[in-house]
Amino acid sequence: MLAVGGVDVPIGEGLPQGVDPERASVARMYDAMLGGRHNFAIDREALAAFTAIDPQVRTLARANRSFLGRAVRFLVEQGVRQFIDLGSGIPTQGNVHEVAQAAAPGARVVYVDNDPVAVAHSTSLLSDNPDAAIVNADIRRPADVLASARLRELIDLDRPVAVLMITILHFVTEEEDPAAIVAAFREALPADGWLALTHATNEDRPDTAAAVGTLYRSRATSPVTARSRAEILGLFDGFDLVDPGLVHVPLWRPGPKDEVPDDPSEYWVFAGVGRRTV
């Protein structure tokens, strides 16, 4: 049995086509971390194993989600009204279109994911929102994403646009070349294009990062490749980072209600926002 939205259903029944019931999903695990209901027992079991490695994984997930909201609001303040959210996952509180459209009515958002549950729930959520859509595509193939009819309908790549890569590139292996993926999206952006990115690091807590990598390789649909700060910084090639630069995720322009830890390295994810320079 699997649990969908807290309700047990027989494996293979009531599941979107393409779901692998034998492996935890990256998107559904993140949904569980954030307290969502669109996850299965297998995802919660994998999350329990993750929590045994790092007891504050849910706190880290919330900090990452909080950064996303702050980054979107900052980008709106810079005049951005178009967003492409790559690896967007399952809708939860503080979705990009909710944040952006609250700050700037009419802001347009295209979500991109290839997880069947994420696509199904996003399609349902956005059915009555003419300024937001979900594209079923794999970010490892940027040309397919950028050629999507729905993306082309909503996003004008000649006007300011921000690409969001929030905790997605550490699910891209070295062989899949994350830098080339970022470069492909960068080259599609106008001069006033932006990148917001978060990425797990192996420098602060290398044993934890290694153990989590082993967990995802053995139990989830995608492996995790944590990287050094220098490697993550290199992903911003062609972008000028805004202050405070590439920092631990809770340190990026925290608001008065955001928790700033005494030891930021416990939050082993770096975050940054940059504006295109080339």
PDB file of N, CA and C in Angstrom, residues 124-201:
ATOM      1  N   SER A 124      -3.466  20.764 -11.629  1.00  0.00           N
ATOM      2  CA  SER A 124      -4.729  21.020 -10.939  1.00  0.00           C
ATOM      3  C   SER A 124      -4.733  22.385 -10.270  1.00  0.00           C
ATOM      4  N   LEU A 125      -3.639  22.715  -9.595  1.00  0.00           N
ATOM      5  CA  LEU A 125      -3.567  23.982  -8.864  1.00  0.00           C
ATOM      6  C   LEU A 125      -3.670  25.183  -9.795  1.00  0.00           C
ATOM      7  N   LEU A 126      -3.074  25.073 -10.976  1.00  0.00           N
ATOM      8  CA  LEU A 126      -2.943  26.224 -11.866  1.00  0.00           C
ATOM      9  C   LEU A 126      -4.045  26.299 -12.921  1.00  0.00           C
ATOM     10  N   SER A 127      -5.023  25.428 -12.831  1.00  0.00           N
ATOM     11  CA  SER A 127      -6.027  25.323 -13.889  1.00  0.00           C
ATOM     12  C   SER A 127      -6.791  26.624 -14.120  1.00  0.00           C
ATOM     13  N   ASP A 128      -6.953  27.435 -13.076  1.00  0.00           N
ATOM     14  CA  ASP A 128      -7.702  28.690 -13.242  1.00  0.00           C
ATOM     15  C   ASP A 128      -6.809  29.920 -13.142  1.00  0.00           C
ATOM     16  N   ASN A 129      -5.496  29.732 -13.344  1.00  0.00           N
ATOM     17  CA  ASN A 129      -4.558  30.850 -13.283  1.00  0.00           C
ATOM     18  C   ASN A 129      -3.963  31.064 -14.677  1.00  0.00           C
ATOM     19  N   PRO A 130      -4.399  32.079 -15.397  1.00  0.00           N
ATOM     20  CA  PRO A 130      -3.929  32.264 -16.775  1.00  0.00           C
ATOM     21  C   PRO A 130      -2.470  32.698 -16.879  1.00  0.00           C
ATOM     22  N   ASP A 131      -1.884  33.105 -15.765  1.00  0.00           N
ATOM     23  CA  ASP A 131      -0.510  33.614 -15.792  1.00  0.00           C
ATOM     24  C   ASP A 131       0.504  32.638 -15.210  1.00  0.00           C
ATOM     25  N   ALA A 132       0.102  31.383 -15.038  1.00  0.00           N
ATOM     26  CA  ALA A 132       1.027  30.379 -14.519  1.00  0.00           C
ATOM     27  C   ALA A 132       0.710  29.028 -15.143  1.00  0.00           C
ATOM     28  N   ALA A 133       1.765  28.220 -15.343  1.00  0.00           N
ATOM     29  CA  ALA A 133       1.576  26.921 -15.988  1.00  0.00           C
ATOM     30  C   ALA A 133       2.690  25.982 -15.554  1.00  0.00           C
ATOM     31  N   ILE A 134       2.467  24.691 -15.781  1.00  0.00           N
ATOM     32  CA  ILE A 134       3.474  23.673 -15.525  1.00  0.00           C
ATOM     33  C   ILE A 134       3.863  23.044 -16.859  1.00  0.00           C
ATOM     34  N   VAL A 135       5.157  22.877 -17.068  1.00  0.00           N
ATOM     35  CA  VAL A 135       5.683  22.193 -18.247  1.00  0.00           C
ATOM     36  C   VAL A 135       6.306  20.884 -17.789  1.00  0.00           C
ATOM     37  N   ASN A 136       5.880  19.798 -18.389  1.00  0.00           N
ATOM     38  CA  ASN A 136       6.427  18.478 -18.073  1.00  0.00           C
ATOM     39  C   ASN A 136       7.681  18.274 -18.909  1.00  0.00           C
ATOM     40  N   ALA A 137       8.836  18.504 -18.292  1.00  0.00           N
ATOM     41  CA  ALA A 137      10.103  18.402 -19.016  1.00  0.00           C
ATOM     42  C   ALA A 137      11.231  18.165 -18.027  1.00  0.00           C
ATOM     43  N   ASP A 138      12.349  17.727 -18.552  1.00  0.00           N
ATOM     44  CA  ASP A 138      13.537  17.431 -17.757  1.00  0.00           C
ATOM     45  C   ASP A 138      14.536  18.566 -17.936  1.00  0.00           C
ATOM     46  N   ILE A 139      14.961  19.183 -16.835  1.00  0.00           N
ATOM     47  CA  ILE A 139      15.881  20.321 -16.952  1.00  0.00           C
ATOM     48  C   ILE A 139      17.215  19.925 -17.548  1.00  0.00           C
ATOM     49  N   ARG A 140      17.516  18.623 -17.575  1.00  0.00           N
ATOM     50  CA  ARG A 140      18.768  18.172 -18.194  1.00  0.00           C
ATOM     51  C   ARG A 140      18.746  18.378 -19.704  1.00  0.00           C
ATOM     52  N   ARG A 141      17.570  18.685 -20.242  1.00  0.00           N
ATOM     53  CA  ARG A 141      17.447  18.973 -21.679  1.00  0.00           C
ATOM     54  C   ARG A 141      16.884  20.382 -21.845  1.00  0.00           C
ATOM     55  N   PRO A 142      17.739  21.389 -21.635  1.00  0.00           N
ATOM     56  CA  PRO A 142      17.267  22.783 -21.681  1.00  0.00           C
ATOM     57  C   PRO A 142      16.559  23.151 -22.972  1.00  0.00           C
ATOM     58  N   ALA A 143      17.006  22.617 -24.097  1.00  0.00           N
ATOM     59  CA  ALA A 143      16.390  22.976 -25.376  1.00  0.00           C
ATOM     60  C   ALA A 143      14.922  22.578 -25.394  1.00  0.00           C
ATOM     61  N   ASP A 144      14.600  21.417 -24.803  1.00  0.00           N
ATOM     62  CA  ASP A 144      13.206  20.974 -24.752  1.00  0.00           C
ATOM     63  C   ASP A 144      12.383  21.902 -23.871  1.00  0.00           C
ATOM     64  N   VAL A 145      12.950  22.312 -22.743  1.00  0.00           N
ATOM     65  CA  VAL A 145      12.245  23.225 -21.842  1.00  0.00           C
ATOM     66  C   VAL A 145      11.962  24.535 -22.554  1.00  0.00           C
ATOM     67  N   LEU A 146      12.989  25.095 -23.169  1.00  0.00           N
ATOM     68  CA  LEU A 146      12.870  26.420 -23.782  1.00  0.00           C
ATOM     69  C   LEU A 146      11.992  26.410 -25.028  1.00  0.00           C
ATOM     70  N   ALA A 147      11.849  25.253 -25.661  1.00  0.00           N
ATOM     71  CA  ALA A 147      11.015  25.152 -26.860  1.00  0.00           C
ATOM     72  C   ALA A 147       9.566  24.843 -26.533  1.00  0.00           C
ATOM     73  N   SER A 148       9.268  24.618 -25.260  1.00  0.00           N
ATOM     74  CA  SER A 148       7.897  24.277 -24.876  1.00  0.00           C
ATOM     75  C   SER A 148       6.918  25.358 -25.322  1.00  0.00           C
ATOM     76  N   ALA A 149       5.811  24.930 -25.922  1.00  0.00           N
ATOM     77  CA  ALA A 149       4.815  25.887 -26.399  1.00  0.00           C
ATOM     78  C   ALA A 149       4.235  26.707 -25.258  1.00  0.00           C
ATOM     79  N   ARG A 150       4.014  26.064 -24.115  1.00  0.00           N
ATOM     80  CA  ARG A 150       3.429  26.800 -22.982  1.00  0.00           C
ATOM     81  C   ARG A 150       4.411  27.820 -22.451  1.00  0.00           C
ATOM     82  N   LEU A 151       5.680  27.481 -22.382  1.00  0.00           N
ATOM     83  CA  LEU A 151       6.673  28.452 -21.920  1.00  0.00           C
ATOM     84  C   LEU A 151       6.748  29.623 -22.894  1.00  0.00           C
ATOM     85  N   ARG A 152       6.766  29.323 -24.172  1.00  0.00           N
ATOM     86  CA  ARG A 152       6.848  30.392 -25.177  1.00  0.00           C
ATOM     87  C   ARG A 152       5.609  31.286 -25.153  1.00  0.00           C
ATOM     88  N   GLU A 153       4.481  30.694 -24.769  1.00  0.00           N
ATOM     89  CA  GLU A 153       3.247  31.468 -24.700  1.00  0.00           C
ATOM     90  C   GLU A 153       3.264  32.456 -23.544  1.00  0.00           C
ATOM     91  N   LEU A 154       3.837  32.044 -22.405  1.00  0.00           N
ATOM     92  CA  LEU A 154       3.789  32.880 -21.205  1.00  0.00           C
ATOM     93  C   LEU A 154       5.029  33.747 -21.010  1.00  0.00           C
ATOM     94  N   ILE A 155       6.185  33.285 -21.465  1.00  0.00           N
ATOM     95  CA  ILE A 155       7.447  33.958 -21.166  1.00  0.00           C
ATOM     96  C   ILE A 155       8.006  34.619 -22.422  1.00  0.00           C
ATOM     97  N   ASP A 156       8.261  35.909 -22.334  1.00  0.00           N
ATOM     98  CA  ASP A 156       8.904  36.664 -23.407  1.00  0.00           C
ATOM     99  C   ASP A 156      10.383  36.776 -23.058  1.00  0.00           C
ATOM    100  N   LEU A 157      11.203  36.019 -23.764  1.00  0.00           N
ATOM    101  CA  LEU A 157      12.625  35.967 -23.446  1.00  0.00           C
ATOM    102  C   LEU A 157      13.387  37.204 -23.906  1.00  0.00           C
ATOM    103  N   ASP A 158      12.687  38.172 -24.435  1.00  0.00           N
ATOM    104  CA  ASP A 158      13.305  39.464 -24.750  1.00  0.00           C
ATOM    105  C   ASP A 158      13.094  40.478 -23.631  1.00  0.00           C
ATOM    106  N   ARG A 159      12.360  40.087 -22.599  1.00  0.00           N
ATOM    107  CA  ARG A 159      12.096  40.963 -21.457  1.00  0.00           C
ATOM    108  C   ARG A 159      12.666  40.335 -20.193  1.00  0.00           C
ATOM    109  N   PRO A 160      12.831  41.113 -19.109  1.00  0.00           N
ATOM    110  CA  PRO A 160      13.445  40.578 -17.887  1.00  0.00           C
ATOM    111  C   PRO A 160      12.779  39.280 -17.424  1.00  0.00           C
ATOM    112  N   VAL A 161      13.603  38.298 -17.119  1.00  0.00           N
ATOM    113  CA  VAL A 161      13.109  36.994 -16.671  1.00  0.00           C
ATOM    114  C   VAL A 161      14.120  36.405 -15.699  1.00  0.00           C
ATOM    115  N   ALA A 162      13.626  35.699 -14.709  1.00  0.00           N
ATOM    116  CA  ALA A 162      14.496  35.033 -13.734  1.00  0.00           C
ATOM    117  C   ALA A 162      14.322  33.525 -13.842  1.00  0.00           C
ATOM    118  N   VAL A 163      15.438  32.825 -13.866  1.00  0.00           N
ATOM    119  CA  VAL A 163      15.445  31.367 -13.811  1.00  0.00           C
ATOM    120  C   VAL A 163      15.758  30.965 -12.369  1.00  0.00           C
ATOM    121  N   LEU A 164      14.930  30.107 -11.813  1.00  0.00           N
ATOM    122  CA  LEU A 164      15.096  29.641 -10.442  1.00  0.00           C
ATOM    123  C   LEU A 164      15.551  28.185 -10.468  1.00  0.00           C
ATOM    124  N   MET A 165      16.675  27.918  -9.829  1.00  0.00           N
ATOM    125  CA  MET A 165      17.195  26.546  -9.707  1.00  0.00           C
ATOM    126  C   MET A 165      17.386  26.260  -8.224  1.00  0.00           C
ATOM    127  N   ILE A 166      16.296  25.970  -7.564  1.00  0.00           N
ATOM    128  CA  ILE A 166      16.295  25.833  -6.116  1.00  0.00           C
ATOM    129  C   ILE A 166      16.419  24.354  -5.734  1.00  0.00           C
ATOM    130  N   THR A 167      17.526  24.010  -5.114  1.00  0.00           N
ATOM    131  CA  THR A 167      17.852  22.626  -4.716  1.00  0.00           C
ATOM    132  C   THR A 167      17.539  21.636  -5.828  1.00  0.00           C
ATOM    133  N   ILE A 168      17.988  21.944  -7.026  1.00  0.00           N
ATOM    134  CA  ILE A 168      17.773  21.025  -8.135  1.00  0.00           C
ATOM    135  C   ILE A 168      19.087  20.552  -8.754  1.00  0.00           C
ATOM    136  N   LEU A 169      20.108  21.415  -8.813  1.00  0.00           N
ATOM    137  CA  LEU A 169      21.330  21.024  -9.524  1.00  0.00           C
ATOM    138  C   LEU A 169      22.147  19.982  -8.791  1.00  0.00           C
ATOM    139  N   HIS A 170      21.953  19.820  -7.476  1.00  0.00           N
ATOM    140  CA  HIS A 170      22.683  18.722  -6.818  1.00  0.00           C
ATOM    141  C   HIS A 170      22.062  17.362  -7.135  1.00  0.00           C
ATOM    142  N   PHE A 171      20.959  17.359  -7.898  1.00  0.00           N
ATOM    143  CA  PHE A 171      20.427  16.105  -8.437  1.00  0.00           C
ATOM    144  C   PHE A 171      20.898  15.862  -9.861  1.00  0.00           C
ATOM    145  N   VAL A 172      21.825  16.685 -10.318  1.00  0.00           N
ATOM    146  CA  VAL A 172      22.439  16.534 -11.634  1.00  0.00           C
ATOM    147  C   VAL A 172      23.863  16.040 -11.432  1.00  0.00           C
ATOM    148  N   THR A 173      24.207  14.934 -12.043  1.00  0.00           N
ATOM    149  CA  THR A 173      25.533  14.348 -11.862  1.00  0.00           C
ATOM    150  C   THR A 173      26.579  15.112 -12.665  1.00  0.00           C
ATOM    151  N   GLU A 174      27.857  14.824 -12.367  1.00  0.00           N
ATOM    152  CA  GLU A 174      28.932  15.459 -13.128  1.00  0.00           C
ATOM    153  C   GLU A 174      28.848  15.089 -14.607  1.00  0.00           C
ATOM    154  N   GLU A 175      28.479  13.836 -14.891  1.00  0.00           N
ATOM    155  CA  GLU A 175      28.382  13.393 -16.281  1.00  0.00           C
ATOM    156  C   GLU A 175      27.292  14.155 -17.030  1.00  0.00           C
ATOM    157  N   GLU A 176      26.269  14.593 -16.295  1.00  0.00           N
ATOM    158  CA  GLU A 176      25.180  15.354 -16.930  1.00  0.00           C
ATOM    159  C   GLU A 176      25.503  16.840 -17.049  1.00  0.00           C
ATOM    160  N   ASP A 177      26.626  17.268 -16.487  1.00  0.00           N
ATOM    161  CA  ASP A 177      27.217  18.596 -16.699  1.00  0.00           C
ATOM    162  C   ASP A 177      26.302  19.741 -16.257  1.00  0.00           C
ATOM    163  N   PRO A 178      26.197  19.961 -14.947  1.00  0.00           N
ATOM    164  CA  PRO A 178      25.324  21.033 -14.464  1.00  0.00           C
ATOM    165  C   PRO A 178      25.715  22.416 -14.975  1.00  0.00           C
ATOM    166  N   ALA A 179      27.013  22.667 -15.135  1.00  0.00           N
ATOM    167  CA  ALA A 179      27.443  23.977 -15.623  1.00  0.00           C
ATOM    168  C   ALA A 179      26.923  24.233 -17.032  1.00  0.00           C
ATOM    169  N   ALA A 180      26.917  23.203 -17.875  1.00  0.00           N
ATOM    170  CA  ALA A 180      26.408  23.363 -19.240  1.00  0.00           C
ATOM    171  C   ALA A 180      24.905  23.613 -19.238  1.00  0.00           C
ATOM    172  N   ILE A 181      24.191  23.007 -18.294  1.00  0.00           N
ATOM    173  CA  ILE A 181      22.747  23.230 -18.184  1.00  0.00           C
ATOM    174  C   ILE A 181      22.476  24.690 -17.823  1.00  0.00           C
ATOM    175  N   VAL A 182      23.208  25.195 -16.821  1.00  0.00           N
ATOM    176  CA  VAL A 182      23.033  26.593 -16.432  1.00  0.00           C
ATOM    177  C   VAL A 182      23.378  27.507 -17.600  1.00  0.00           C
ATOM    178  N   ALA A 183      24.463  27.197 -18.296  1.00  0.00           N
ATOM    179  CA  ALA A 183      24.896  28.038 -19.418  1.00  0.00           C
ATOM    180  C   ALA A 183      23.841  28.079 -20.523  1.00  0.00           C
ATOM    181  N   ALA A 184      23.176  26.956 -20.772  1.00  0.00           N
ATOM    182  CA  ALA A 184      22.152  26.922 -21.812  1.00  0.00           C
ATOM    183  C   ALA A 184      20.989  27.848 -21.459  1.00  0.00           C
ATOM    184  N   PHE A 185      20.579  27.834 -20.209  1.00  0.00           N
ATOM    185  CA  PHE A 185      19.504  28.743 -19.803  1.00  0.00           C
ATOM    186  C   PHE A 185      19.994  30.189 -19.783  1.00  0.00           C
ATOM    187  N   ARG A 186      21.240  30.394 -19.352  1.00  0.00           N
ATOM    188  CA  ARG A 186      21.786  31.760 -19.350  1.00  0.00           C
ATOM    189  C   ARG A 186      21.784  32.348 -20.751  1.00  0.00           C
ATOM    190  N   GLU A 187      22.190  31.561 -21.727  1.00  0.00           N
ATOM    191  CA  GLU A 187      22.270  32.070 -23.100  1.00  0.00           C
ATOM    192  C   GLU A 187      20.899  32.401 -23.669  1.00  0.00           C
ATOM    193  N   ALA A 188      19.849  31.823 -23.085  1.00  0.00           N
ATOM    194  CA  ALA A 188      18.497  32.122 -23.549  1.00  0.00           C
ATOM    195  C   ALA A 188      17.930  33.377 -22.905  1.00  0.00           C
ATOM    196  N   LEU A 189      18.602  33.866 -21.865  1.00  0.00           N
ATOM    197  CA  LEU A 189      18.091  35.018 -21.132  1.00  0.00           C
ATOM    198  C   LEU A 189      18.453  36.330 -21.823  1.00  0.00           C
ATOM    199  N   PRO A 190      17.648  37.360 -21.622  1.00  0.00           N
ATOM    200  CA  PRO A 190      18.005  38.692 -22.117  1.00  0.00           C
ATOM    201  C   PRO A 190      19.106  39.287 -21.247  1.00  0.00           C
ATOM    202  N   ALA A 191      19.561  40.459 -21.612  1.00  0.00           N
ATOM    203  CA  ALA A 191      20.603  41.119 -20.824  1.00  0.00           C
ATOM    204  C   ALA A 191      20.156  41.322 -19.385  1.00  0.00           C
ATOM    205  N   ASP A 192      18.863  41.589 -19.194  1.00  0.00           N
ATOM    206  CA  ASP A 192      18.333  41.770 -17.850  1.00  0.00           C
ATOM    207  C   ASP A 192      17.726  40.449 -17.373  1.00  0.00           C
ATOM    208  N   GLY A 193      18.576  39.412 -17.375  1.00  0.00           N
ATOM    209  CA  GLY A 193      18.159  38.096 -16.913  1.00  0.00           C
ATOM    210  C   GLY A 193      18.803  37.770 -15.576  1.00  0.00           C
ATOM    211  N   TRP A 194      18.149  36.919 -14.815  1.00  0.00           N
ATOM    212  CA  TRP A 194      18.588  36.622 -13.456  1.00  0.00           C
ATOM    213  C   TRP A 194      18.619  35.121 -13.201  1.00  0.00           C
ATOM    214  N   LEU A 195      19.453  34.736 -12.245  1.00  0.00           N
ATOM    215  CA  LEU A 195      19.520  33.353 -11.775  1.00  0.00           C
ATOM    216  C   LEU A 195      19.477  33.348 -10.251  1.00  0.00           C
ATOM    217  N   ALA A 196      18.562  32.562  -9.688  1.00  0.00           N
ATOM    218  CA  ALA A 196      18.552  32.296  -8.245  1.00  0.00           C
ATOM    219  C   ALA A 196      18.780  30.810  -8.061  1.00  0.00           C
ATOM    220  N   LEU A 197      19.681  30.470  -7.152  1.00  0.00           N
ATOM    221  CA  LEU A 197      20.133  29.083  -7.062  1.00  0.00           C
ATOM    222  C   LEU A 197      20.420  28.712  -5.614  1.00  0.00           C
ATOM    223  N   THR A 198      20.050  27.495  -5.225  1.00  0.00           N
ATOM    224  CA  THR A 198      20.544  26.910  -3.974  1.00  0.00           C
ATOM    225  C   THR A 198      21.095  25.530  -4.291  1.00  0.00           C
ATOM    226  N   HIS A 199      22.106  25.117  -3.520  1.00  0.00           N
ATOM    227  CA  HIS A 199      22.810  23.869  -3.838  1.00  0.00           C
ATOM    228  C   HIS A 199      23.470  23.332  -2.575  1.00  0.00           C
ATOM    229  N   ALA A 200      23.341  22.039  -2.346  1.00  0.00           N
ATOM    230  CA  ALA A 200      23.980  21.396  -1.189  1.00  0.00           C
ATOM    231  C   ALA A 200      25.495  21.392  -1.349  1.00  0.00           C
ATOM    232  N   THR A 201      26.186  21.582  -0.230  1.00  0.00           N
ATOM    233  CA  THR A 201      27.650  21.588  -0.245  1.00  0.00           C
ATOM    234  C   THR A 201      28.210  20.409   0.546  1.00  0.00           C
TER     235      THR A 201
END
